[in-house]
CSV table of C-alpha atoms in Angstrom, one decimal:
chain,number,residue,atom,x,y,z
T,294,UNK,CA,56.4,3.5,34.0
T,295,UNK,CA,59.7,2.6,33.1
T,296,UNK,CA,62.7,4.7,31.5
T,297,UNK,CA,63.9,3.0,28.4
T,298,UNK,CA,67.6,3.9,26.3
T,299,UNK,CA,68.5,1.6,23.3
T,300,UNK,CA,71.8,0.7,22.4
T,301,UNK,CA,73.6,-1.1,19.5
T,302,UNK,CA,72.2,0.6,16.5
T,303,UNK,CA,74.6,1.6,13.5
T,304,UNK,CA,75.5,0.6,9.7
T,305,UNK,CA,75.9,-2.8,8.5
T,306,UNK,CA,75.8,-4.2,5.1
T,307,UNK,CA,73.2,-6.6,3.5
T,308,UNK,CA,73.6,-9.8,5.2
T,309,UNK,CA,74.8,-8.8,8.4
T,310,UNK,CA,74.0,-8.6,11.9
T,311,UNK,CA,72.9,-6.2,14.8
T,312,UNK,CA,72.5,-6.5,18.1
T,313,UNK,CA,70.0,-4.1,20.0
T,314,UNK,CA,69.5,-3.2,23.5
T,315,UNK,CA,67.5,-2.3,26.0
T,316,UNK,CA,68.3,-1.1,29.2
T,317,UNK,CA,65.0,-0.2,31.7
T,318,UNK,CA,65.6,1.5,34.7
T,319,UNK,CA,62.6,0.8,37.7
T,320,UNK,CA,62.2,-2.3,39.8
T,321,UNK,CA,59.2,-3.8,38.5
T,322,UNK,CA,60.6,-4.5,35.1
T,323,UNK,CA,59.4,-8.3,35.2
T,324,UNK,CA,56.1,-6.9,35.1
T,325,UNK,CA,55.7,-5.5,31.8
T,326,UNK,CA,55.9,-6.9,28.7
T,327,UNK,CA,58.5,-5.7,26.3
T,328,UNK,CA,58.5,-4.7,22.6
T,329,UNK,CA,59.9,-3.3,19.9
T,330,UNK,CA,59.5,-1.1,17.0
T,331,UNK,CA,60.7,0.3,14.3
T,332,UNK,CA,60.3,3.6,11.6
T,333,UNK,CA,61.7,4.2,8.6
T,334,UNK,CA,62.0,7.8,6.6
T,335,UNK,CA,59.0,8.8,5.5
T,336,UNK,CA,57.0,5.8,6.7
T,337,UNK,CA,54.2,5.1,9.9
T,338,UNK,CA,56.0,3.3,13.3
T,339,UNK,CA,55.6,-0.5,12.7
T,340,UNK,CA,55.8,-3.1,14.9
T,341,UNK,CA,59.0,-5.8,15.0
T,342,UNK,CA,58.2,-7.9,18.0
T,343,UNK,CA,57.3,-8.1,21.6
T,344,UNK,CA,58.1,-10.7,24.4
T,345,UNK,CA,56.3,-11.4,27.6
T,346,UNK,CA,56.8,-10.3,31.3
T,347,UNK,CA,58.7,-13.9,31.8
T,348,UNK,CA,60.1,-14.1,28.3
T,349,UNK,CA,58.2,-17.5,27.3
T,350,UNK,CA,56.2,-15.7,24.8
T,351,UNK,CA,57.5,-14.0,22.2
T,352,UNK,CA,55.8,-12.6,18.6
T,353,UNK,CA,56.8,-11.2,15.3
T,354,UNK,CA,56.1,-9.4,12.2
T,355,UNK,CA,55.9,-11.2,9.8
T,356,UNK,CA,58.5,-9.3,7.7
T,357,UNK,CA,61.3,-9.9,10.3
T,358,UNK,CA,60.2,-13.3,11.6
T,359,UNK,CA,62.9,-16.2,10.9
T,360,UNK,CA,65.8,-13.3,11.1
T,361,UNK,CA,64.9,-11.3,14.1
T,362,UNK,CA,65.2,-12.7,17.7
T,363,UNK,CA,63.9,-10.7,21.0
T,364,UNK,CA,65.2,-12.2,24.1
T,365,UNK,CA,65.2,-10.6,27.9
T,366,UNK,CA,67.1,-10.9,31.0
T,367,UNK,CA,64.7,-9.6,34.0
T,368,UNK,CA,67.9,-9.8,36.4
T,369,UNK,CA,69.3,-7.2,34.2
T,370,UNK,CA,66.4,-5.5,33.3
T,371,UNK,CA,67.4,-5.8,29.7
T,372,UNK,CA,65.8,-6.8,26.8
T,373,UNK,CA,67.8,-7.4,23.3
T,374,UNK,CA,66.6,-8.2,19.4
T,375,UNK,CA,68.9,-10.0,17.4
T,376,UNK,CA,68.9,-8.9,14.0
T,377,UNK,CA,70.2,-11.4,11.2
T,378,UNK,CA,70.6,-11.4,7.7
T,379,UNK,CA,69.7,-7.7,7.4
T,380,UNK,CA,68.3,-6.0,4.1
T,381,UNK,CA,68.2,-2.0,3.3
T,382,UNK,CA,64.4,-2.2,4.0
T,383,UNK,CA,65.4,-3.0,7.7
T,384,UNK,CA,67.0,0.9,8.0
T,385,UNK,CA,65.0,2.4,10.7
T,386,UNK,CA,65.1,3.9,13.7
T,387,UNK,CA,64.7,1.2,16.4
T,388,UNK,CA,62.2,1.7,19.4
T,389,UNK,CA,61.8,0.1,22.9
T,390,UNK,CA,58.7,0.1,24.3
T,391,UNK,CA,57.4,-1.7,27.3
T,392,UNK,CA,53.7,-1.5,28.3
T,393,UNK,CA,51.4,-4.4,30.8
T,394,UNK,CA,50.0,-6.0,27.6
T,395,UNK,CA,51.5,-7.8,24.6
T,396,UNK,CA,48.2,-6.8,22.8
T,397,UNK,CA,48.7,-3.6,23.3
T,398,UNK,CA,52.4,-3.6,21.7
T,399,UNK,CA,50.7,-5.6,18.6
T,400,UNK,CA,48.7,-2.2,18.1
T,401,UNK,CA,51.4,0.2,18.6
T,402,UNK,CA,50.4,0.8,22.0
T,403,UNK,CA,53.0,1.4,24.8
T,404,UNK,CA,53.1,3.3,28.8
T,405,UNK,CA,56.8,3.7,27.8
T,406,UNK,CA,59.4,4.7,24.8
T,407,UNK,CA,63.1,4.7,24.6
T,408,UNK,CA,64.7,7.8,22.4
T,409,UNK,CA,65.3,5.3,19.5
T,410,UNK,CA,68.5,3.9,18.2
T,411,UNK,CA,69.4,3.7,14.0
T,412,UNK,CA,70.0,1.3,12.3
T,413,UNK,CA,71.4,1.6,8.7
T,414,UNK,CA,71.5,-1.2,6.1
T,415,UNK,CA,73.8,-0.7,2.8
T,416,UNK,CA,73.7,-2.3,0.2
């Protein structure tokens, strides 16, 4: 397993941007593929996206796809998600989780979970 702590969450107004991070602590890092997630008051977990072990693959839900962007950099065992053009149904508390299958991520599944980080979206 890997330790995760997020970073970067805060308030924004509509339109803006965020940028989450990631920061994993354990040397086989590159081995796990990367995701994250998201829960809003009130509301299940959902997933946002998830990026493979050498960051080639990436996938999306489809309610943040075209705005959202999850990138990695194995050297610094750190993966990020670039939000754009935010909206109030974006506030949530933000999740890392890493796990040794995409699919697994895609159905909420994960070996690891950072504490969260929020993210607030006024209007």
């Amino acid at each position: 397993q890997v330790q995760l702590v997020e970073s970067g969450g805060g308030l924004v107004q509509a339109g803006g941007s965020l940028r989450l991070s990631c920061a994993a602590s354990g040397r086989r890092f590159s081995y796990y593929a990367m995701g994250w997630f998201r829960q809003a008051p009130g509301k299940e977990r959902e997933f946002v996206a998830d990026i493979g072990w050498a960051g080639g693959s990436t996938y999306y839900a489809d309610s943040v796809k075209g705005r959202f962007t999850v990138s990695r950099d194995n050297a610094k065992n750190m993966v990020y998600l670039q939000m754009n053009n935010l909206n109030p149904e974006d506030t949530a508390v933000y999740y890392c989780a890493a796990d040794s299958f995409s699919s697994r991520l895609r159905v909420g599944v994960a070996g690891s979970w950072g504490q969260g980080t929020q993210v607030t979206v006024s209007s």
